[in-house]
mmCIF file of C-alpha atoms in Angstrom:
data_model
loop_
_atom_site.group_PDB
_atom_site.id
_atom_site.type_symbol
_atom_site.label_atom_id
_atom_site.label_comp_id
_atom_site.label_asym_id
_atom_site.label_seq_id
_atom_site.Cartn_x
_atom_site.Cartn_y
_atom_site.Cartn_z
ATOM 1 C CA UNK K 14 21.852 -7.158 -1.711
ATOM 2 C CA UNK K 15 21.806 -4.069 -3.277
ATOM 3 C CA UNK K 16 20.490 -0.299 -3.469
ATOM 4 C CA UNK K 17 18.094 0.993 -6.028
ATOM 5 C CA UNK K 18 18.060 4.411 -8.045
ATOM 6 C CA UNK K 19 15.451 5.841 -10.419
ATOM 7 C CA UNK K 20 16.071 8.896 -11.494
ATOM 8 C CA UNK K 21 13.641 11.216 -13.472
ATOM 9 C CA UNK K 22 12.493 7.877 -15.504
ATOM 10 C CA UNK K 23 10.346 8.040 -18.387
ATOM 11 C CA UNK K 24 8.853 6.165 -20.114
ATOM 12 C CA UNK K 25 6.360 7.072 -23.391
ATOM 13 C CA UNK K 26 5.274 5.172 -26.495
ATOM 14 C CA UNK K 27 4.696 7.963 -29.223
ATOM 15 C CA UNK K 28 3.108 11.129 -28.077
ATOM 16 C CA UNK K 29 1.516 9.077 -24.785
ATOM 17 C CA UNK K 30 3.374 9.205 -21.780
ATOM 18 C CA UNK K 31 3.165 6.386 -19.479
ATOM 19 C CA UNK K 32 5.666 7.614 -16.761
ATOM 20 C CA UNK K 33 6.491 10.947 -16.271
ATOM 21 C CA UNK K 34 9.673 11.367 -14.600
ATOM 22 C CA UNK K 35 9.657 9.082 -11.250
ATOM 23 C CA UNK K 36 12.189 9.443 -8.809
ATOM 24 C CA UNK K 37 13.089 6.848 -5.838
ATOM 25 C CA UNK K 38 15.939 5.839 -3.792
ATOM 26 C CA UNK K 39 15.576 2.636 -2.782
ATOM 27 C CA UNK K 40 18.660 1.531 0.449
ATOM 28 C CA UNK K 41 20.032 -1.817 0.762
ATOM 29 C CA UNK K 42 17.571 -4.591 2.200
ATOM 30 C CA UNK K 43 14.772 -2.235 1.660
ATOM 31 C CA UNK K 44 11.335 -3.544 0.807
ATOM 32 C CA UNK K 45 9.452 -1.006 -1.609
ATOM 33 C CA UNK K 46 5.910 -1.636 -2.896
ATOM 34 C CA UNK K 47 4.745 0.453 -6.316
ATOM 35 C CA UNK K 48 0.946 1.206 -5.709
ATOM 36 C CA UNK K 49 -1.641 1.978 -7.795
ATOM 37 C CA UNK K 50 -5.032 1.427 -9.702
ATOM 38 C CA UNK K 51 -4.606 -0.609 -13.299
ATOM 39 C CA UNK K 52 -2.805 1.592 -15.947
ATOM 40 C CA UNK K 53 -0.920 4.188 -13.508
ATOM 41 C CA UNK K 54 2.233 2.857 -14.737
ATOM 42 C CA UNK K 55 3.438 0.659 -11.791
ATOM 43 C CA UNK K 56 4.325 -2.743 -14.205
ATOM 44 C CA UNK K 57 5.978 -0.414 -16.439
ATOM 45 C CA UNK K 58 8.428 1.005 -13.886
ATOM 46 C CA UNK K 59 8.933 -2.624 -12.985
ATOM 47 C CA UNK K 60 10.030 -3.714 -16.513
ATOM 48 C CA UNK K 61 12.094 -1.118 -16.876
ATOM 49 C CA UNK K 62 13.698 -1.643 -13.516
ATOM 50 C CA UNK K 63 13.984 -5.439 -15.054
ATOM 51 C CA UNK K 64 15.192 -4.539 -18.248
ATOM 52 C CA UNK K 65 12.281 -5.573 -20.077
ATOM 53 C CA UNK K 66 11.258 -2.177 -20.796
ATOM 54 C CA UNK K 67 13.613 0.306 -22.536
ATOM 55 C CA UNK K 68 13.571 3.749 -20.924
ATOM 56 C CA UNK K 69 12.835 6.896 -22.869
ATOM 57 C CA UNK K 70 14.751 9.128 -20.262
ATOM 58 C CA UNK K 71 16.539 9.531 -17.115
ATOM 59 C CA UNK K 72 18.590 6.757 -15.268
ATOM 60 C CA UNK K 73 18.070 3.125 -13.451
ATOM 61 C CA UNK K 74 20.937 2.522 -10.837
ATOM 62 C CA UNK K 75 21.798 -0.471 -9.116
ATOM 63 C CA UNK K 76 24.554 -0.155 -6.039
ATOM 64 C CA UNK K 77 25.061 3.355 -8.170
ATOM 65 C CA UNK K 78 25.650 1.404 -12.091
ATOM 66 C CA UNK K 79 23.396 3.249 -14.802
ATOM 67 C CA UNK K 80 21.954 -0.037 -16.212
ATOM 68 C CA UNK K 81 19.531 1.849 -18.374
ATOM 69 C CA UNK K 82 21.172 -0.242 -21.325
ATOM 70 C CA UNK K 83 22.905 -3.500 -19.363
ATOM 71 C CA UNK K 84 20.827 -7.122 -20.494
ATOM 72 C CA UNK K 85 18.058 -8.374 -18.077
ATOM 73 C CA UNK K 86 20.480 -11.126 -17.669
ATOM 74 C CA UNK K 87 23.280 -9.589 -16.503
ATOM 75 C CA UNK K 88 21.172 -7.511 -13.875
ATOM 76 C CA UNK K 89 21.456 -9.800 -11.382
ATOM 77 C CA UNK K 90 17.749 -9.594 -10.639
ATOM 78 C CA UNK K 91 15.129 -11.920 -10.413
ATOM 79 C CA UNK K 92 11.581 -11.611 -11.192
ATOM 80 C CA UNK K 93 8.075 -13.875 -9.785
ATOM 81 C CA UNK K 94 5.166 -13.136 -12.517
ATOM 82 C CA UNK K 95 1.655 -12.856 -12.103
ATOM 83 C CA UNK K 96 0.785 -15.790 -13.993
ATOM 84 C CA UNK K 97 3.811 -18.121 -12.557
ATOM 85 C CA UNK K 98 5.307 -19.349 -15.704
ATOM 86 C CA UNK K 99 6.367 -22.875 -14.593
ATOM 87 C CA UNK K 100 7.408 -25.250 -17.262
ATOM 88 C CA UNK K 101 4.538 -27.735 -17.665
ATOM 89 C CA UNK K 102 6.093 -30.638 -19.095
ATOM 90 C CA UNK K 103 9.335 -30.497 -15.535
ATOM 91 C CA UNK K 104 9.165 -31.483 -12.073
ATOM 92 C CA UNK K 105 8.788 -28.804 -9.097
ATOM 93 C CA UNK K 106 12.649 -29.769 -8.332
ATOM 94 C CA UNK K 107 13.653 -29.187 -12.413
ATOM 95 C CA UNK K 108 11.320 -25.867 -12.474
ATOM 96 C CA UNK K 109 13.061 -24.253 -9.889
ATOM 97 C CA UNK K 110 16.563 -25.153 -11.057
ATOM 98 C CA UNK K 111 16.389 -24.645 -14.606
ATOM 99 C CA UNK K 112 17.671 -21.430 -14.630
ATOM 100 C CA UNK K 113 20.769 -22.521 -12.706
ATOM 101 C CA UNK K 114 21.048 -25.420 -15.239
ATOM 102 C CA UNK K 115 20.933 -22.851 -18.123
ATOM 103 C CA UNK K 116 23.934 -21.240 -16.405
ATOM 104 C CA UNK K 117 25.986 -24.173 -16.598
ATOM 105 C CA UNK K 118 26.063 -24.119 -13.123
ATOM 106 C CA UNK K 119 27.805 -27.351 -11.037
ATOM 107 C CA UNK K 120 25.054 -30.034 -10.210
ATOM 108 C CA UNK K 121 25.803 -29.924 -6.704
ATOM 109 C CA UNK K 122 25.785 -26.198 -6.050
ATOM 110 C CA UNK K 123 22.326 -26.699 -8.323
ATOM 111 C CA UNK K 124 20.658 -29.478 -5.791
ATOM 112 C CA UNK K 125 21.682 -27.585 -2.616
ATOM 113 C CA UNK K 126 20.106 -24.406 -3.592
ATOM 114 C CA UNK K 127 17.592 -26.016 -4.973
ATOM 115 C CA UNK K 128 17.236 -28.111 -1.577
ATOM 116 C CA UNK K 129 17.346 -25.150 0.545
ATOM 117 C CA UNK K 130 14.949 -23.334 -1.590
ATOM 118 C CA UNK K 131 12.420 -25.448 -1.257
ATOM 119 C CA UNK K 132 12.621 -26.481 2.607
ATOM 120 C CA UNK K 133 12.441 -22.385 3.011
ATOM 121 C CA UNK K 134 9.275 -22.097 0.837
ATOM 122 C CA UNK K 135 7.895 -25.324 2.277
ATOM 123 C CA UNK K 136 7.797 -27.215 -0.919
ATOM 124 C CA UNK K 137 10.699 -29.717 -0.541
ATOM 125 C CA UNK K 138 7.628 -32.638 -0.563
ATOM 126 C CA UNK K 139 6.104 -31.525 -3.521
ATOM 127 C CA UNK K 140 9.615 -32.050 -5.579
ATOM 128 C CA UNK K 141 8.612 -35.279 -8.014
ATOM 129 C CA UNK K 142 5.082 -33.748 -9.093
ATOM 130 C CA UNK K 143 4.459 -31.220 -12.320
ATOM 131 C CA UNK K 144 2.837 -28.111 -12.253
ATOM 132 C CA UNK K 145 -0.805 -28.994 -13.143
ATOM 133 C CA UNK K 146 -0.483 -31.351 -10.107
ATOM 134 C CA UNK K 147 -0.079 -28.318 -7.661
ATOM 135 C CA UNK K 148 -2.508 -25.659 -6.253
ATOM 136 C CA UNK K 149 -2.236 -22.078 -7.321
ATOM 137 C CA UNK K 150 -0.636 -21.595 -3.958
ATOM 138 C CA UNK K 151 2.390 -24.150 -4.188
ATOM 139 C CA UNK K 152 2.541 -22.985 -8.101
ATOM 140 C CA UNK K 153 3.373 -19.603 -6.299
ATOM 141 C CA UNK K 154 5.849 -20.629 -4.170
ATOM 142 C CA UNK K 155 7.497 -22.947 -7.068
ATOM 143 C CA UNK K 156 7.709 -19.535 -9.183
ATOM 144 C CA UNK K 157 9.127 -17.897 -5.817
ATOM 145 C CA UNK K 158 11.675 -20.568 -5.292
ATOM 146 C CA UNK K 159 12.539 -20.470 -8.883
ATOM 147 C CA UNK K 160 13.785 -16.937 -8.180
ATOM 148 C CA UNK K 161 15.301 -17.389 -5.192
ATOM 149 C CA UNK K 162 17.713 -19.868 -6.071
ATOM 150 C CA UNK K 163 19.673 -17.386 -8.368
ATOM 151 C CA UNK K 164 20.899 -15.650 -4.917
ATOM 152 C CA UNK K 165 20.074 -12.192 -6.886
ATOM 153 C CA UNK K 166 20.605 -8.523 -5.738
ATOM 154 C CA UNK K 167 17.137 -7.663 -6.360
ATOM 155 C CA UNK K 168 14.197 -9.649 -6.038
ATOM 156 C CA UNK K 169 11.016 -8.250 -8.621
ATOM 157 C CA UNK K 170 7.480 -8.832 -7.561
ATOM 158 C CA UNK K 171 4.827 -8.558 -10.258
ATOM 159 C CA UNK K 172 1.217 -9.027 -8.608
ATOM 160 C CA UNK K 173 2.150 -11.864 -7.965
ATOM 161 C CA UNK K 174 -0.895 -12.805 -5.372
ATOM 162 C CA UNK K 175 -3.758 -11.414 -7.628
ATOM 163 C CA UNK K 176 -4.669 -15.453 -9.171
ATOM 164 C CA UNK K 177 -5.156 -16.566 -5.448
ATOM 165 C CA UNK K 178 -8.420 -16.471 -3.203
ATOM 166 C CA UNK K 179 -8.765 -14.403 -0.664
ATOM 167 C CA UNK K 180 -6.906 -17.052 1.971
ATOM 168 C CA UNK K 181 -4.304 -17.659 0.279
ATOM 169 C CA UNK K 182 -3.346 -14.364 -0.794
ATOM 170 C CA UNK K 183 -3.049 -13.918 3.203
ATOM 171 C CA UNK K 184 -1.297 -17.015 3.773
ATOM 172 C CA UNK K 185 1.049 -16.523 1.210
ATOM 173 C CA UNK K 186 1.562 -12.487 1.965
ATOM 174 C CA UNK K 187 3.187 -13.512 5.202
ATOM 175 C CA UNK K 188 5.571 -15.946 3.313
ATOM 176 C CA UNK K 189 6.584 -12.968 1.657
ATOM 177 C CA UNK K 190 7.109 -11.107 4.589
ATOM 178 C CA UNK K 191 9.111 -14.339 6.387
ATOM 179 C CA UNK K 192 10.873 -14.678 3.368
ATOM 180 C CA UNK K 193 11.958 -10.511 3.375
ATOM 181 C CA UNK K 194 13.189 -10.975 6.896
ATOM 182 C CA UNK K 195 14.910 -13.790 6.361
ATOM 183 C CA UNK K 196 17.041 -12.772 3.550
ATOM 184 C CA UNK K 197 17.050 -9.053 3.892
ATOM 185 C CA UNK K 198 17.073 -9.001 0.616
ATOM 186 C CA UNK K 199 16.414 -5.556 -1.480
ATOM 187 C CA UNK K 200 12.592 -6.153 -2.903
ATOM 188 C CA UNK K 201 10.099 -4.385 -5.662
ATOM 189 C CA UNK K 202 6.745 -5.322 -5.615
ATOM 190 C CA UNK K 203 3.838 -4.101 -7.805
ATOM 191 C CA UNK K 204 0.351 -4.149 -6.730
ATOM 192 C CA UNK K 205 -2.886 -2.447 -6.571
ATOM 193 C CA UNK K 206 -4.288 -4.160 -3.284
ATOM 194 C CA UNK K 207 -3.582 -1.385 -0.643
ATOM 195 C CA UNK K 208 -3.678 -4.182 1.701
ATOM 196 C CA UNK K 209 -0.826 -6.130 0.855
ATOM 197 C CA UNK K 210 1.530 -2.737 0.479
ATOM 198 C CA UNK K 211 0.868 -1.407 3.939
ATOM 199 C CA UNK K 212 1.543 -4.987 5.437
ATOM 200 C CA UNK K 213 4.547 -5.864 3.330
ATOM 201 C CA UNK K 214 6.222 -2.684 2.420
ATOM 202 C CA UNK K 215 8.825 -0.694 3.985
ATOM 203 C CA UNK K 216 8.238 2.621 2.079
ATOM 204 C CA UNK K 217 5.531 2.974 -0.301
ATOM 205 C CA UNK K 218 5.601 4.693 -3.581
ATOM 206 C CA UNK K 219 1.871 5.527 -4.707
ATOM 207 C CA UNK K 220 1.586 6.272 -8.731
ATOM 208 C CA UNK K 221 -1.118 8.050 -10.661
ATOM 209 C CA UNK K 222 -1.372 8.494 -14.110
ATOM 210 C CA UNK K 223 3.030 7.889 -13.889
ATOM 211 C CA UNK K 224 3.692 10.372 -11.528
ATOM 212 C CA UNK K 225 4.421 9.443 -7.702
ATOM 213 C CA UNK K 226 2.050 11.309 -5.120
ATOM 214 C CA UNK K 227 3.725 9.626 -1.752
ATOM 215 C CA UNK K 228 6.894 7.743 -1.384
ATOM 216 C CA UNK K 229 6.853 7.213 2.358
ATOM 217 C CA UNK K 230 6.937 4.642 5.249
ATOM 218 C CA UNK K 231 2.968 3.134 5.290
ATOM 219 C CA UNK K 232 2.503 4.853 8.580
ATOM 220 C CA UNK K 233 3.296 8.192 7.156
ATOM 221 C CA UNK K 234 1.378 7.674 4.276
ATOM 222 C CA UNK K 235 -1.749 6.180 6.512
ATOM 223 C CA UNK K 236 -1.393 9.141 9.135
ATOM 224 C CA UNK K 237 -0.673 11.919 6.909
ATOM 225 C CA UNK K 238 -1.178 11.525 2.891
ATOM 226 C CA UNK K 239 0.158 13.994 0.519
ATOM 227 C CA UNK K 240 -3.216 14.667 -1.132
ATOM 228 C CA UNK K 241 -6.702 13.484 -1.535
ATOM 229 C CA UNK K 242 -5.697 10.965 -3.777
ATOM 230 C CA UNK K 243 -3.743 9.284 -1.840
ATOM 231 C CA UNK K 244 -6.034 9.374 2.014
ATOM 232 C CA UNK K 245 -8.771 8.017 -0.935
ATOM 233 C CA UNK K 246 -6.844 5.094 -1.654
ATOM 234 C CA UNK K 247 -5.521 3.844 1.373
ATOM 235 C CA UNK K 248 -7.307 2.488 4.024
ATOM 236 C CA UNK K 249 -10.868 0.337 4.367
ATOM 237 C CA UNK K 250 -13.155 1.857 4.790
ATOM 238 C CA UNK K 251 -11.460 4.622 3.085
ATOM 239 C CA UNK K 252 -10.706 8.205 4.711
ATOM 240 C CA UNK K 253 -13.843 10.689 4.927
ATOM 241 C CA UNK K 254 -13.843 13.907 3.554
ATOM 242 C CA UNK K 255 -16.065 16.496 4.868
ATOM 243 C CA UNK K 256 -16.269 20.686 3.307
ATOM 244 C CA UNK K 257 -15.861 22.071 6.027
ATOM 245 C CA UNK K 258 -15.139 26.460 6.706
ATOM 246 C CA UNK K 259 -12.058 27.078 8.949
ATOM 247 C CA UNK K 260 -12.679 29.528 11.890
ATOM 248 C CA UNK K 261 -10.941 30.869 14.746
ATOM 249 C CA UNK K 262 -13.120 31.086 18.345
ATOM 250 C CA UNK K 263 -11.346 33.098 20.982
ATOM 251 C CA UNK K 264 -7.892 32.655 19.256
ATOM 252 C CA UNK K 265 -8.248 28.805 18.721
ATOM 253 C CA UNK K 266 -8.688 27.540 14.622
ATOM 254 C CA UNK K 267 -10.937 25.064 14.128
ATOM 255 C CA UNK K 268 -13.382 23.781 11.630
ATOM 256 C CA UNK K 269 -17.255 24.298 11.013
ATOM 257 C CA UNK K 270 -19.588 22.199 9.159
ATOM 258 C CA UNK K 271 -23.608 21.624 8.726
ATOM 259 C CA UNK K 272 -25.110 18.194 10.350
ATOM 260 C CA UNK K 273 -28.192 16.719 11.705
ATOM 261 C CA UNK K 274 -29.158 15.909 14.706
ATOM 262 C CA UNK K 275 -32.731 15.373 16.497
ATOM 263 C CA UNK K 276 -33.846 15.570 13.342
ATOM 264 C CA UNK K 277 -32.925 19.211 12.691
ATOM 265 C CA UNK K 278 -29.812 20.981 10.752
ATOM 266 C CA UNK K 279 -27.219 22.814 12.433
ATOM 267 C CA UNK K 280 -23.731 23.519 12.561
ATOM 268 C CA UNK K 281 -20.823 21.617 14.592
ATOM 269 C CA UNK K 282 -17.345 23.413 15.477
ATOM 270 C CA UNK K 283 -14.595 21.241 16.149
ATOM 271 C CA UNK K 284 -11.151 22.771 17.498
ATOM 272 C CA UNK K 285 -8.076 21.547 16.272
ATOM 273 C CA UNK K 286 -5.185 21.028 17.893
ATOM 274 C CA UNK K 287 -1.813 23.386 18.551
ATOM 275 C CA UNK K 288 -0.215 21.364 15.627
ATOM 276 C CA UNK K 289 -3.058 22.761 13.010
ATOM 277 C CA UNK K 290 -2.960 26.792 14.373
ATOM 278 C CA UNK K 291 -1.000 28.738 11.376
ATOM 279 C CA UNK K 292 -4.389 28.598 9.823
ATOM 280 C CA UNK K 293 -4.699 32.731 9.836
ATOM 281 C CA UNK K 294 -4.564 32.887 5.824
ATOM 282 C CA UNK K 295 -7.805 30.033 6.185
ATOM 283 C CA UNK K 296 -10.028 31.909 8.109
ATOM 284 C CA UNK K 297 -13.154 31.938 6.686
ATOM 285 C CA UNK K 298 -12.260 30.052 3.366
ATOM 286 C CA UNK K 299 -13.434 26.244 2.856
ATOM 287 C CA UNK K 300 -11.191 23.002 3.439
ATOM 288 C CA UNK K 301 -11.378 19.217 3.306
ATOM 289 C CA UNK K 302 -11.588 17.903 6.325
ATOM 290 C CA UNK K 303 -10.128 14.290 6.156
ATOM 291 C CA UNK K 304 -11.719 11.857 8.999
ATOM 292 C CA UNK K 305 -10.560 8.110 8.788
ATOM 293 C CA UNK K 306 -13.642 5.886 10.168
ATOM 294 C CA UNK K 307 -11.709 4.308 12.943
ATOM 295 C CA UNK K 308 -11.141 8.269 14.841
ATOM 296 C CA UNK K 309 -14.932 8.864 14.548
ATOM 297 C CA UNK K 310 -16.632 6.509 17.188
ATOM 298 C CA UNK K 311 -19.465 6.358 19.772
ATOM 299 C CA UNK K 312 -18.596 8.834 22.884
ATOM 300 C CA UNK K 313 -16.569 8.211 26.128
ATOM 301 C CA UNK K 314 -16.193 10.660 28.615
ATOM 302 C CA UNK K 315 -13.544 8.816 30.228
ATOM 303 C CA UNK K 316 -11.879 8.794 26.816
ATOM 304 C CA UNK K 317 -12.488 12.963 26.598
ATOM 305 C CA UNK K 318 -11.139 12.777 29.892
ATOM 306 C CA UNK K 319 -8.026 11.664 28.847
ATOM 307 C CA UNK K 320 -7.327 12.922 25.700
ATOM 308 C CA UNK K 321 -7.721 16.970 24.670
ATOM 309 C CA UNK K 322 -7.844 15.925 20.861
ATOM 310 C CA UNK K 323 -11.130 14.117 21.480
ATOM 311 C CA UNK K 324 -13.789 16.076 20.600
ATOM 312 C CA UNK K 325 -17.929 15.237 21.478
ATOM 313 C CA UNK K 326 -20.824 16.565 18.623
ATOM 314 C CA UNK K 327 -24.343 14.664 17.969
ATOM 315 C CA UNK K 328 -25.135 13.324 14.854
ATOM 316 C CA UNK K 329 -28.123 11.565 13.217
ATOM 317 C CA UNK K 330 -27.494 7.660 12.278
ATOM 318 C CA UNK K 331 -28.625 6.957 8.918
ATOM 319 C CA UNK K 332 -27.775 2.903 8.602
ATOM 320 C CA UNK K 333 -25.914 0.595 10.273
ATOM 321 C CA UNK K 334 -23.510 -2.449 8.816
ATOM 322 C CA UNK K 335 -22.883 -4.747 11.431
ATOM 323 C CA UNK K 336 -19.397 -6.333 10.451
ATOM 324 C CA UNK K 337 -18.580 -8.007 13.991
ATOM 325 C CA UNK K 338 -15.979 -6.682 15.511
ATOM 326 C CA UNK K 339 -17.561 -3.207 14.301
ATOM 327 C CA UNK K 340 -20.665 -1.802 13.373
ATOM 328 C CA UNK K 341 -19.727 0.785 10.545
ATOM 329 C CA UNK K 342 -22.487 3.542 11.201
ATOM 330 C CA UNK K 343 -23.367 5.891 8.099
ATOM 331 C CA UNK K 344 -24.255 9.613 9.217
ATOM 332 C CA UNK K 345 -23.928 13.051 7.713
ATOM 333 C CA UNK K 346 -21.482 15.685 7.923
ATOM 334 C CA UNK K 347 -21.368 18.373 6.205
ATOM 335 C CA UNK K 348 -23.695 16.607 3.539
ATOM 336 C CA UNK K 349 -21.526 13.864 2.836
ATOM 337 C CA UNK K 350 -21.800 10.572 3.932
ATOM 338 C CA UNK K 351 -19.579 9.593 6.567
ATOM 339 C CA UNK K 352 -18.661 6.589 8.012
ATOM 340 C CA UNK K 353 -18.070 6.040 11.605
ATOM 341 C CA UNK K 354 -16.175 2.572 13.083
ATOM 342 C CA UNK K 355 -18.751 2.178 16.369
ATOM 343 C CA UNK K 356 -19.022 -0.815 19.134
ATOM 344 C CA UNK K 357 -21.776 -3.077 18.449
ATOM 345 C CA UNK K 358 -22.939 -2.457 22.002
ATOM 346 C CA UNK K 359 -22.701 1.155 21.404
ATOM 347 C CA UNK K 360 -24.503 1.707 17.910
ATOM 348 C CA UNK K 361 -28.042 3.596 17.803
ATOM 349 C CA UNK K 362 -30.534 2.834 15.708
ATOM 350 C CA UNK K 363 -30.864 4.308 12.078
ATOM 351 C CA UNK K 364 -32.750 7.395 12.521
ATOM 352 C CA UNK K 365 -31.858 8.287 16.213
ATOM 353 C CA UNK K 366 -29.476 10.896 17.558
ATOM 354 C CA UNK K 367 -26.355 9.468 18.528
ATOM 355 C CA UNK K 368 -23.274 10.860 20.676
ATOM 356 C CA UNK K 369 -19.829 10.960 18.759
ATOM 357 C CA UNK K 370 -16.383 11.622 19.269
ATOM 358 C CA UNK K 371 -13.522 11.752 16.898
ATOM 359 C CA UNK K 372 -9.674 12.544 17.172
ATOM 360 C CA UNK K 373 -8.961 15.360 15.825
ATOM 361 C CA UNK K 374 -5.267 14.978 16.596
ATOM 362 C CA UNK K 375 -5.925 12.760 13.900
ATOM 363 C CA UNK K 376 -7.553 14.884 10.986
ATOM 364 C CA UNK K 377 -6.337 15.623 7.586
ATOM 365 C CA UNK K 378 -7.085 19.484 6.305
ATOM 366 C CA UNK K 379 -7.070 19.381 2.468
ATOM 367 C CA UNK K 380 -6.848 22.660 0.252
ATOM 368 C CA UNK K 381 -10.355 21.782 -1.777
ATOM 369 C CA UNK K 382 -8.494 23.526 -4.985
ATOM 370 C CA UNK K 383 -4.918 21.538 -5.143
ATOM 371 C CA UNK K 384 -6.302 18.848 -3.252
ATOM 372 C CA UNK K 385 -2.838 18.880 -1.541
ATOM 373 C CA UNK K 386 -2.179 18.676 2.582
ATOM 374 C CA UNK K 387 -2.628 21.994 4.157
ATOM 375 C CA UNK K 388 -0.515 20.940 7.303
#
């Protein structure tokens, strides 16, 4: 096991910069997920984390060694690919060990790893067939055991789910997980499926365009992202944002915005709670208010009862997706569309009036300009 440091890396190829000065600390056992859209620069910081990248500045530390210029090899990290990169021609069993063959390593030490490799990744009956013989799923795993079996410091994780279907991609994202727990292991893993990083990760570094906007637990960065950027690009349905004026009624802040309702437009004023009131420099200017679509639901006065944070408004419903569990429910607020997660048994009809209430214990304020958190 081992601890991770990047310090102010770079990385640029000419005049374009790819990454531009990332910093993370990374603790022993720790299971960090790099996420972004295609081209932010997440598979870069990988390679260079790998060695397969040089860096053009700052410093990559394992347990505290710069290793900005130490061989892949002699890393003591071990990498699963996107695209699996078995050996065609070998066995499952001679795929996974080949590495450890390479390294001269004893042939018993070699079949007992191998051995407990594959009863751990559930392959150990799949052993005598080739690779074209396997599903993408048990490929996956082979390319997983293949790494595992070197016992390294640091396991590297590049997208490696994004060639399955949707089932597998579940069913093998909780192997991950098992496998995590099991060995406590220090982990880096690279994807853009928001998904899979809140689930697997313990802290999550988000990248855009090579800089980091959030390195936080997924909690944090669910319940209270940096920026817009960020509440944007986690969470499904993704987090509402509504312009919205602040104001302050009888010495409490809050927040005002236009909406319909019986058909007509007004205006809806929605306190927030003590947490939000050093709002005085606000008053009166506009902000983001950032909803997620699972604190904006059908009304409960018991609910209200309970909890000073929820607050009741009417709203017009525009359309309705029935997904189930849910029926996502489309209205407008401040004259964006906004989606609100609504019991089936609860939902009006598109066109009707409905009663809402939403947690404003909850909300995100935005500063419309830097797009940064207010509070």
């Amino acid at each position: 096991m081992a601890t991770l440091t990047i310090r102010n890396a770079q990385k640029s190829y000419g005049n374009i910069e790819i990454l531009k000065g990332i910093d993370l600390d990374l603790d022993d056992g720790e299971f960090l997920v790099l996420l972004g859209p295609s081209g932010c620069g997440k598979s870069t910081l990988l390679n260079m984390i790998a060695g397969l990248e040089t860096i053009s500045g700052g410093e990559v530390l394992i347990n505290d060694r710069v290793v900005n210029n130490v061989h892949p090899k002699d890393r003591d990290i071990a990498m699963v690919f996107q695209s699996y990169a078995l050996y065609p021609n070998m066995t499952v069993g001679r795929n996974i060990g080949f590495g450890l063959e390479m390294r001269k390593m004893e042939k018993e030490e070699r079949n007992r790893r191998i051995d407990e490799a594959a009863k751990m990744l559930q392959i150990d009956h799949l052993m005598d067939r080739k690779p074209a013989q396997l599903s993408g799923g048990q490929r996956q795993r082979v390319a997983m055991g293949r790494a595992l079996v070197r016992d390294p410091e640091i396991f590297l994780f590049d997208e490696p789910l994004s060639n399955l279907d949707a089932k597998l991609r579940v069913e093998m994202r909780t192997e991950i997980k098992k496998l995590h727990q099991r060995l406590k292991t220090t982990m880096v893993y690279v994807t853009h499926d928001q998904i899979e990083a809140m689930t697997l990760a313990s802290r999550i570094a988000i990248l855009r365009n090579g800089e980091v906007q959030q390195f936080a637990s997924p909690q944090e960065v669910y319940e209270r992202p940096a920026n817009i950027y960020v509440a944007g690009f986690v969470g499904s349905p993704a987090m509402n944002f509504i312009p919205a004026t602040v104001v302050n009624e009888e010495g409490r802040f809050g927040v005002s915005f236009e909406r319909t309702a019986h058909g007509n437009r007004g205006s809806v004023y929605l306190p927030l709670p003590e947490e939000h009131q050093a709002l005085d420099e606000w008053v009166g200017r506009e902000v983001v208010l950032g909803i997620r679509p699972e604190t904006l639901t059908h009304r409960s006065d018991a609910e209200i009862a309970l909890n000073p944070c929820l607050q009741p408004f009417e709203c017009q419903v525009e359309v309705l997706e029935p997904t189930g569990a849910d029926t996502l429910t489309y209205i407008e607020m401040g004259g964006e569309e906004v989606i609100a997660r609504v019991n089936p048994y609860n939902a009006s009809s598109p066109g009707e009036t409905m009663s809402f209430m939403v947690d404003m214990g909850k909300a995100s304020l935005f500063d419309p300009r830097t797009e940064q958190r207010i509070n």
